[in-house]
Short mmCIF file of N, CA, C and O in Angstrom, two decimals:
data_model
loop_
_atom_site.label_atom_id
_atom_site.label_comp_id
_atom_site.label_asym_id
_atom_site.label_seq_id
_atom_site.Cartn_x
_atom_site.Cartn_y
_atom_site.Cartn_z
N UNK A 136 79.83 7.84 57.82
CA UNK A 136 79.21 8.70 56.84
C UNK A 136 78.39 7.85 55.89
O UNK A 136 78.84 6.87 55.30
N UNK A 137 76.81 8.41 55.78
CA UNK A 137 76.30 7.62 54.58
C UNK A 137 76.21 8.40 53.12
O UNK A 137 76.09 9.60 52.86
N UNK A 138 76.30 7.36 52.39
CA UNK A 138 76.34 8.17 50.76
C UNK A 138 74.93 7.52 50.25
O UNK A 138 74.80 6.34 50.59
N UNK A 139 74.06 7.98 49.63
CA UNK A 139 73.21 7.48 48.91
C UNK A 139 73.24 8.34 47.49
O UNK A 139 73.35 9.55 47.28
N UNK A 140 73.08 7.05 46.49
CA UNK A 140 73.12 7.64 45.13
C UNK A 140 71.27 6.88 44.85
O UNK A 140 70.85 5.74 45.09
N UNK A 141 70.55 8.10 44.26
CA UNK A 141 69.16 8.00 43.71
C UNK A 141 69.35 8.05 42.04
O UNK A 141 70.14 8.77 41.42
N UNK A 142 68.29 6.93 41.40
CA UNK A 142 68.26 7.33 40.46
C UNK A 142 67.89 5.87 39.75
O UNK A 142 67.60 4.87 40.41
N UNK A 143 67.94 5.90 38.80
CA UNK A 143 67.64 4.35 37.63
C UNK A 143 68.32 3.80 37.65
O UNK A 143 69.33 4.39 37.29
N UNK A 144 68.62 2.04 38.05
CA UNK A 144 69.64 1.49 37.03
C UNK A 144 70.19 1.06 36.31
O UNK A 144 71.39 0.80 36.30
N UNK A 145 68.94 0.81 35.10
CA UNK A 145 69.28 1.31 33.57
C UNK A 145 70.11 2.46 33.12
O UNK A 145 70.72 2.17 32.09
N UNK A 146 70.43 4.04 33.66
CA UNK A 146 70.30 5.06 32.99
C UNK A 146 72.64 5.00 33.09
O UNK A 146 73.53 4.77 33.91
N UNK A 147 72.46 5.38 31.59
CA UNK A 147 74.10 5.16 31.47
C UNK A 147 74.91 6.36 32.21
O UNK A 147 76.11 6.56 32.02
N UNK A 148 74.20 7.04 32.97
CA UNK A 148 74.96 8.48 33.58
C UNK A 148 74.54 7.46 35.43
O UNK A 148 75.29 7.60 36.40
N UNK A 149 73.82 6.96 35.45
CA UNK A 149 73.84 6.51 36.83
C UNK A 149 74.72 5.37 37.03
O UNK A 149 75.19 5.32 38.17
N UNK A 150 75.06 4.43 36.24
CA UNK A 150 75.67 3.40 36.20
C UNK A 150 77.29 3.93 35.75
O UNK A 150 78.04 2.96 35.58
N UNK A 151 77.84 5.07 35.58
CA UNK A 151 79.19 5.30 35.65
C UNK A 151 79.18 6.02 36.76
O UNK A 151 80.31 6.20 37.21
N UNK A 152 78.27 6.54 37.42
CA UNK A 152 78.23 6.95 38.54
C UNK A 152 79.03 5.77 39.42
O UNK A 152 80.20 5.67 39.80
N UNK A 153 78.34 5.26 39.51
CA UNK A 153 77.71 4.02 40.61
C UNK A 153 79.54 3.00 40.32
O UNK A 153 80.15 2.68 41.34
N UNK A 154 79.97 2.75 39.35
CA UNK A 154 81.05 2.48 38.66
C UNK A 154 82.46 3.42 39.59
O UNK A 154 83.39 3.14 40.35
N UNK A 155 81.96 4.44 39.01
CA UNK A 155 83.24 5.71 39.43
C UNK A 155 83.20 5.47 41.35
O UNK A 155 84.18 5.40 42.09
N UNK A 156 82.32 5.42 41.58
CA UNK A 156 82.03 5.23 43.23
C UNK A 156 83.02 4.43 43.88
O UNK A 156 83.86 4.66 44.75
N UNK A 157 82.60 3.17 43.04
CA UNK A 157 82.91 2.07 43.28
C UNK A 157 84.29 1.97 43.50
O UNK A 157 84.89 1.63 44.52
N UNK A 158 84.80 2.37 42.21
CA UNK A 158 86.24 2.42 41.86
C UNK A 158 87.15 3.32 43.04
O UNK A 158 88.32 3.10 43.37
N UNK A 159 86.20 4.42 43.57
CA UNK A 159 87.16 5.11 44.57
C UNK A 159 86.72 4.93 45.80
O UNK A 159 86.67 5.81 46.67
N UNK A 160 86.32 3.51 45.93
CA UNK A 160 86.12 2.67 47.39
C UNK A 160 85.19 3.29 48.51
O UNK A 160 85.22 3.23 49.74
N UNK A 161 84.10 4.10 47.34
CA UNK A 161 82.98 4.88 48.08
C UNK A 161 82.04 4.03 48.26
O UNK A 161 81.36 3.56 47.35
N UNK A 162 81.86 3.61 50.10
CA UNK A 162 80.23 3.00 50.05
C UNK A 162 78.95 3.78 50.11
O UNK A 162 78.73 4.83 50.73
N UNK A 163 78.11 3.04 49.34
CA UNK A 163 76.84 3.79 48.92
C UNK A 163 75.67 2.88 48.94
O UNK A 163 76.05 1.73 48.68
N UNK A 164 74.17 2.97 49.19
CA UNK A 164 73.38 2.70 49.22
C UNK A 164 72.61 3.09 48.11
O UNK A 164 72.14 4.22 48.20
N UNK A 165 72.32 2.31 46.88
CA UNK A 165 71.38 2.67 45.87
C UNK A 165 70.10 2.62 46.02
O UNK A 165 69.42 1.63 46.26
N UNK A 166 69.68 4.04 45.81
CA UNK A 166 68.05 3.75 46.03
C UNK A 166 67.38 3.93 44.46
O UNK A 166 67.74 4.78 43.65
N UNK A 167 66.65 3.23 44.32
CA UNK A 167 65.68 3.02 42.82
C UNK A 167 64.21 3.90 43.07
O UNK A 167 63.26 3.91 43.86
N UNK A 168 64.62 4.54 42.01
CA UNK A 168 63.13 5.34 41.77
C UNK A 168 62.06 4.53 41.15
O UNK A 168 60.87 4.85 41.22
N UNK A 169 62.59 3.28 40.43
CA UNK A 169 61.65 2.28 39.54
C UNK A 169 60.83 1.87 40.84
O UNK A 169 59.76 2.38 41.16
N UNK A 170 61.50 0.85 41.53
CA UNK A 170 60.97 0.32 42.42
C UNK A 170 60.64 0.71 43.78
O UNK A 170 59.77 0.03 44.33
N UNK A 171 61.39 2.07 44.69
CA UNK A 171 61.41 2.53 45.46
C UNK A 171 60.54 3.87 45.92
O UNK A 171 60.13 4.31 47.00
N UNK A 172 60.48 4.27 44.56
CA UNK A 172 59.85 6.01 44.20
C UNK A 172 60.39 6.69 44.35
O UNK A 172 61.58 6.40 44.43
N UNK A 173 60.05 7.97 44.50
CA UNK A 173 60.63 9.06 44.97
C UNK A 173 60.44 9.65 46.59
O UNK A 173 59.26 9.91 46.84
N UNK A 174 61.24 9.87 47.52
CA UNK A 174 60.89 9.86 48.69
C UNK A 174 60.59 11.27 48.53
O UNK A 174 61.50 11.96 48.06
N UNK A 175 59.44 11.85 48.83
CA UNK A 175 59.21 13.35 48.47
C UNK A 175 59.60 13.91 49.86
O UNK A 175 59.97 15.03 49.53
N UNK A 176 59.74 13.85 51.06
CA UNK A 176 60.87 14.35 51.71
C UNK A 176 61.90 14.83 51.24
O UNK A 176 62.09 16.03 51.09
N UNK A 177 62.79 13.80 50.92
CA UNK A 177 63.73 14.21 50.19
C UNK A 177 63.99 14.99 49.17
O UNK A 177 65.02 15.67 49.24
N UNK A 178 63.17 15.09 48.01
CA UNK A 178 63.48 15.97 46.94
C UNK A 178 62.68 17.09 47.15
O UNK A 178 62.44 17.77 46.14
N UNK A 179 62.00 17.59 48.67
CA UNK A 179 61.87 18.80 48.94
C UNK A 179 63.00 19.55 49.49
O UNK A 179 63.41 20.70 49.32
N UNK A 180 63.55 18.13 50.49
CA UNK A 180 65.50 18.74 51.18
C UNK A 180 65.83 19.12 49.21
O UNK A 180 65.36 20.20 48.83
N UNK A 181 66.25 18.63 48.59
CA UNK A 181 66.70 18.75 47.58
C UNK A 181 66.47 20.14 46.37
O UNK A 181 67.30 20.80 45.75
N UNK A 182 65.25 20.18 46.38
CA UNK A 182 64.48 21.56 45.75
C UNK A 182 65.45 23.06 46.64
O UNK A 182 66.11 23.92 46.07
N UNK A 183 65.18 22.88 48.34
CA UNK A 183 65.58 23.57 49.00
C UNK A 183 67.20 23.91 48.82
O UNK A 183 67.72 25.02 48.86
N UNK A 184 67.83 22.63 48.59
CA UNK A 184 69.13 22.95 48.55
C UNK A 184 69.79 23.51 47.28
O UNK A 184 70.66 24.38 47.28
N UNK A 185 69.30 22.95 46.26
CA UNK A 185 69.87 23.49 44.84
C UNK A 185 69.04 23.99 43.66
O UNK A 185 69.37 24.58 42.62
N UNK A 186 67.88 23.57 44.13
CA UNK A 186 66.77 24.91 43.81
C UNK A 186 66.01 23.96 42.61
O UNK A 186 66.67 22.96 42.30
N UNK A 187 65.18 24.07 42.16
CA UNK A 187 64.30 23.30 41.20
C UNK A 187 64.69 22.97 39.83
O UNK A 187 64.45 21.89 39.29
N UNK A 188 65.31 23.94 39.30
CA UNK A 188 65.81 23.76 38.13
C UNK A 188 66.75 22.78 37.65
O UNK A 188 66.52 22.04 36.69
N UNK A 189 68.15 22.78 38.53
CA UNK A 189 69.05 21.58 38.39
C UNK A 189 68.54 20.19 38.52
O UNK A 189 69.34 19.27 38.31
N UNK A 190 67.30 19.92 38.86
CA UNK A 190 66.62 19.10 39.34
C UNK A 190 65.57 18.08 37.69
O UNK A 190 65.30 16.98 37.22
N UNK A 191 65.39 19.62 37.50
CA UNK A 191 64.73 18.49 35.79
C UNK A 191 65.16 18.91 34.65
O UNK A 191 65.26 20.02 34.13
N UNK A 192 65.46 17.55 34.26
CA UNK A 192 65.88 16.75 33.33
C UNK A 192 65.29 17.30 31.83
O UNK A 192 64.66 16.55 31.08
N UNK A 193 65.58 18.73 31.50
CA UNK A 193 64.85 18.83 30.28
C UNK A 193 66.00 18.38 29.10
O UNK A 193 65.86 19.11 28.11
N UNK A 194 67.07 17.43 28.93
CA UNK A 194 67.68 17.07 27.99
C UNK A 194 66.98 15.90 27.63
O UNK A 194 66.96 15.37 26.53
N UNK A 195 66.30 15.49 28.86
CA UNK A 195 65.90 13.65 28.95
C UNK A 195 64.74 13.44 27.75
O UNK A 195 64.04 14.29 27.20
N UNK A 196 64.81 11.98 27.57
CA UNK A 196 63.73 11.51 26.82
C UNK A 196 62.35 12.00 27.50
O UNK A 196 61.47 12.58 26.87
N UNK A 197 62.29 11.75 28.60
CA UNK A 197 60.78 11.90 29.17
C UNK A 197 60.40 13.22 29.81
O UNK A 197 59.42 13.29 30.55
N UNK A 198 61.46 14.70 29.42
CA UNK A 198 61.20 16.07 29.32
C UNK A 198 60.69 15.53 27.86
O UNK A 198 59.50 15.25 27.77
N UNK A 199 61.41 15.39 26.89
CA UNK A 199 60.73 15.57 25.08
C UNK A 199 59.92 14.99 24.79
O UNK A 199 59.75 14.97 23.57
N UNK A 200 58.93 14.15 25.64
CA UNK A 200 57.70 13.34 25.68
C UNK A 200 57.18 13.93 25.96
O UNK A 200 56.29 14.16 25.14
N UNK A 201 57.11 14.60 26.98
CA UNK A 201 55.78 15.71 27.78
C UNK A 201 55.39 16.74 26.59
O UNK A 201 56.17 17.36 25.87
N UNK A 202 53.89 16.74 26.59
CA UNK A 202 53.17 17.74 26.14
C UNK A 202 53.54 18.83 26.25
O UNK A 202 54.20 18.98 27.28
N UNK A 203 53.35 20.20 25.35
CA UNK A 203 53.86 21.06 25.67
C UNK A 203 53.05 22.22 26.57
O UNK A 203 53.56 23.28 26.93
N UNK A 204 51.56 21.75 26.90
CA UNK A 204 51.17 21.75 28.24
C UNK A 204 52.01 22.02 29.66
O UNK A 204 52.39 22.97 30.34
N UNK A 205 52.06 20.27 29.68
CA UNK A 205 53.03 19.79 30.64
C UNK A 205 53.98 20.84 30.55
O UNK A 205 53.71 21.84 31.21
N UNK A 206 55.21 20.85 29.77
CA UNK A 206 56.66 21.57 30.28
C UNK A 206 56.02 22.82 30.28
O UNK A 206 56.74 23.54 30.97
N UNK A 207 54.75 23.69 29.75
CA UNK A 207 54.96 24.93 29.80
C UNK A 207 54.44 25.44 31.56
O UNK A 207 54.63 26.51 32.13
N UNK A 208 53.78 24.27 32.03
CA UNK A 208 53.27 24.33 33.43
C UNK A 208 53.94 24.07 34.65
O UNK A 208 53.41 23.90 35.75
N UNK A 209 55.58 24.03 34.27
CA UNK A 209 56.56 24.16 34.94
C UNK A 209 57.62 25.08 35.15
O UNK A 209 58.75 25.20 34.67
N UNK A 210 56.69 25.95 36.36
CA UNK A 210 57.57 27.35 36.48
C UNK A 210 57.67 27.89 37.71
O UNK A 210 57.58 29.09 37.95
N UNK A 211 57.84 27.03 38.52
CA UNK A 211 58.45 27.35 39.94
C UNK A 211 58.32 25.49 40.83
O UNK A 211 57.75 24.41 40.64
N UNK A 212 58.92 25.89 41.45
CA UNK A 212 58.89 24.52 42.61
C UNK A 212 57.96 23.59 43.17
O UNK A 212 58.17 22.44 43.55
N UNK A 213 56.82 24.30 43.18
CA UNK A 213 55.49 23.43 43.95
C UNK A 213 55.11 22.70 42.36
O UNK A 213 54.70 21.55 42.43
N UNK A 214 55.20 23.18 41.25
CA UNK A 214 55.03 22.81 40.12
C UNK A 214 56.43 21.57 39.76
O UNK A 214 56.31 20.34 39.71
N UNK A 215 57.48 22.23 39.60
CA UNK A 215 58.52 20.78 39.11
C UNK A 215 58.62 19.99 40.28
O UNK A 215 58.99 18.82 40.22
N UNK A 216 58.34 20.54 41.33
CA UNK A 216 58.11 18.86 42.43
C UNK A 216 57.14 17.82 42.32
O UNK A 216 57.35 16.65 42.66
N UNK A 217 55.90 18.32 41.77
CA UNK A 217 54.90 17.68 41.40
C UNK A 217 54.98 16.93 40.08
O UNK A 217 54.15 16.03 39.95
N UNK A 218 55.88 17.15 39.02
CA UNK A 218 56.43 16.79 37.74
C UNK A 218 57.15 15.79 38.40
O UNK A 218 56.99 14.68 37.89
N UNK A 219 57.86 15.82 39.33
CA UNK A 219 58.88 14.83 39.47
C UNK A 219 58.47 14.21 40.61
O UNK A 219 59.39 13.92 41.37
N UNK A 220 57.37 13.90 40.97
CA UNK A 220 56.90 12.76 41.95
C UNK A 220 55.94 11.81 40.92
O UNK A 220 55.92 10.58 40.90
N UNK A 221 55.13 12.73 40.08
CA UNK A 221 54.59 11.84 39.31
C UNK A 221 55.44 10.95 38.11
O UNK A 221 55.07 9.83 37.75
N UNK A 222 56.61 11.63 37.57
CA UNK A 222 57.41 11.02 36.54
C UNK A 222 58.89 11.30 37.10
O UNK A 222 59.53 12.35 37.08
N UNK A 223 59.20 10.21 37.54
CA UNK A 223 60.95 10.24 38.29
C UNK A 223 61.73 10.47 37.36
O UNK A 223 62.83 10.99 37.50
N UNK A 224 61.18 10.07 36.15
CA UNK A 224 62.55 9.54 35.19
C UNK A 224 62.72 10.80 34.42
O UNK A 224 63.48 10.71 33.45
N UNK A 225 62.08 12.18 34.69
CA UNK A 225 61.99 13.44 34.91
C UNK A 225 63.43 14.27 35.52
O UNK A 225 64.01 15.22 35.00
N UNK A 226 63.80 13.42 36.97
CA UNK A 226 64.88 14.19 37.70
C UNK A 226 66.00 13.74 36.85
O UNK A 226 66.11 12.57 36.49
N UNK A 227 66.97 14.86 36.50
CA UNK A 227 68.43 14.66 36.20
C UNK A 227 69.01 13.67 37.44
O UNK A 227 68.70 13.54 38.62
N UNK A 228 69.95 13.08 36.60
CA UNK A 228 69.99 11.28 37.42
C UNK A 228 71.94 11.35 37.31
O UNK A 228 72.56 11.85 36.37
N UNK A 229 72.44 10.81 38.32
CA UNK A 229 71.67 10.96 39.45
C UNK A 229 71.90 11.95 40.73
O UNK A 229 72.58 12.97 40.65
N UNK A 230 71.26 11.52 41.85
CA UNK A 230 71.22 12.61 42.65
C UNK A 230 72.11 12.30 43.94
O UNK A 230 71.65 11.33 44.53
N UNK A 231 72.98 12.72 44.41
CA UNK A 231 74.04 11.31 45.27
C UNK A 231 73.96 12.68 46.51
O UNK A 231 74.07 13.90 46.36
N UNK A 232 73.79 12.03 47.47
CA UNK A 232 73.88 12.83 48.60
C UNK A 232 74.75 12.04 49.52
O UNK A 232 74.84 10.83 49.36
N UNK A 233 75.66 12.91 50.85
CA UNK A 233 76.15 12.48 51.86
C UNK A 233 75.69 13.32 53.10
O UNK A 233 75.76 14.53 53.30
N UNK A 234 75.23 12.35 53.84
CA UNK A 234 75.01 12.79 55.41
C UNK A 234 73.51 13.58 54.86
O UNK A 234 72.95 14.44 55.54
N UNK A 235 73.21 13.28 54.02
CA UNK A 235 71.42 14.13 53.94
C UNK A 235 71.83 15.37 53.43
O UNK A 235 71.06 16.32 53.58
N UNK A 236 72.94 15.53 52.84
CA UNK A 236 73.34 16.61 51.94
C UNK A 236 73.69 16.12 50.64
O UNK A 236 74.48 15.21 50.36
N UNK A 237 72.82 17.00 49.68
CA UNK A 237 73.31 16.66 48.31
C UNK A 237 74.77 17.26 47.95
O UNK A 237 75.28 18.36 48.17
N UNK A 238 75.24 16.12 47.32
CA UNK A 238 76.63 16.73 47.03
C UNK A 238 76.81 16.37 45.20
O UNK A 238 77.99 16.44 44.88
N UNK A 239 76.04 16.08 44.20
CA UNK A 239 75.69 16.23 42.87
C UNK A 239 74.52 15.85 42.65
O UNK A 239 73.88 15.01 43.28
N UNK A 240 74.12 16.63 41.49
CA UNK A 240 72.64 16.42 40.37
C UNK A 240 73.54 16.44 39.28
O UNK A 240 74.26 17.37 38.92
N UNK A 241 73.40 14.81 38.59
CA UNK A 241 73.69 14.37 37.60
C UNK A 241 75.45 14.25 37.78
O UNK A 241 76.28 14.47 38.68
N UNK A 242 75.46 13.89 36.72
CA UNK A 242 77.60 12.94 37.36
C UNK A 242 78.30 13.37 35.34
O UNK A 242 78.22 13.05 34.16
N UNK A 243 78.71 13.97 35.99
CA UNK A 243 80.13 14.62 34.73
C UNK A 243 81.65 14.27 35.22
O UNK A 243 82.12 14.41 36.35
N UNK A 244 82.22 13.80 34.12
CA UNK A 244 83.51 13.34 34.26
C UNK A 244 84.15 14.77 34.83
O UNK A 244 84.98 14.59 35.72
N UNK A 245 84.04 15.43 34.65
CA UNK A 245 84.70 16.70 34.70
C UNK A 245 84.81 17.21 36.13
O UNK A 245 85.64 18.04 36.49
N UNK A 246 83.98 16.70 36.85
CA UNK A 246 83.44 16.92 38.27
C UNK A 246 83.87 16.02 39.15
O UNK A 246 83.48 16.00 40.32
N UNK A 247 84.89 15.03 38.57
CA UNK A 247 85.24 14.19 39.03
C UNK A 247 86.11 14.40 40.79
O UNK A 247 85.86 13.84 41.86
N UNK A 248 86.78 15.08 40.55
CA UNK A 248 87.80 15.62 41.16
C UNK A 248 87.21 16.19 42.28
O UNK A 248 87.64 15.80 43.36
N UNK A 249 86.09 17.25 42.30
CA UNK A 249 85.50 17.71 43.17
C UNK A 249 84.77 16.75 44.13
O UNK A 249 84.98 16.62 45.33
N UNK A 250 83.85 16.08 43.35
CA UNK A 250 83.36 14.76 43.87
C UNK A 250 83.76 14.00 45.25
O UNK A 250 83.37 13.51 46.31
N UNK A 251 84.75 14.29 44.46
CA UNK A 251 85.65 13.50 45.60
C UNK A 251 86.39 13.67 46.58
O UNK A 251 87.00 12.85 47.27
N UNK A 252 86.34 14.73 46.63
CA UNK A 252 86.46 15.66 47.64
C UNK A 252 85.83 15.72 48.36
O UNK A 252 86.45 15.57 49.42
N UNK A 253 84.22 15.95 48.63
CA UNK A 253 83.30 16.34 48.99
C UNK A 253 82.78 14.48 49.32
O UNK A 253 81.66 14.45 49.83
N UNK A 254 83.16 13.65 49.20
CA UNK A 254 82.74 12.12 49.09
C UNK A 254 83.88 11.59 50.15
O UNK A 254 83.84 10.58 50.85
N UNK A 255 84.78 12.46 50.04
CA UNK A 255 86.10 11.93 51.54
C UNK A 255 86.80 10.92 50.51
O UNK A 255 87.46 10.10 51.15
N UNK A 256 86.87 10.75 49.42
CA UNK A 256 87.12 9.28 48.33
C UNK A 256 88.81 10.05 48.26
O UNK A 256 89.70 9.53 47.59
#
């Protein structure tokens, strides 16, 4: 089984991710949006699976940067996919999939349990 966790690794919700993983002897492949991008394949599987919204990041610093242009021109999918190929640091982080199935957008302690379930951990 492969696990891939997407996302920054600066961002303090990806790095307890990546931590918590670790800790429950989950292997994973980190992919970097800094250096890697965004594979837009993928965050179309992704759009498809949990729908656009869970997908951006309007708590983030770089939702409250955008013009209010920008966020008001985000109102369906062909639109926040295009938000989030041009600005990654846009997607709620991070995005951890197994077997090419997403199995979280964004990592809550609270979710822990499920997680892991769904991770075989």
């Amino acid at each position: 089984m492969s696990t891939i966790v997407y996302g920054i690794p600066n961002c303090d919700t990806v790095k307890k991710a990546r931590a918590w993983l670790t800790e429950q002897g989950v292997d994973y492949t980190f992919h970097d949006y800094k250096k890697q991008g965004v594979p837009a394949e993928r965050l179309a599987a992704w759009v498809a699976a949990v729908g656009w919204e869970p997908l951006v990041n309007r708590q983030g610093t770089t939702w409250r940067k955008l013009d209010d242009a920008t966020k008001a021109s985000v109102v369906d999918a062909a639109s926040a996919q295009a938000l989030m190929l041009a600005q990654a640091s846009v997607i709620k982080r991070p995005v951890i999939e197994r077997d090419g199935a997403v199995v979280s957008v964004g990592f809550d302690t609270k979710r822990l349990e499920d997680l892991a379930k769904r991770l075989g951990a």
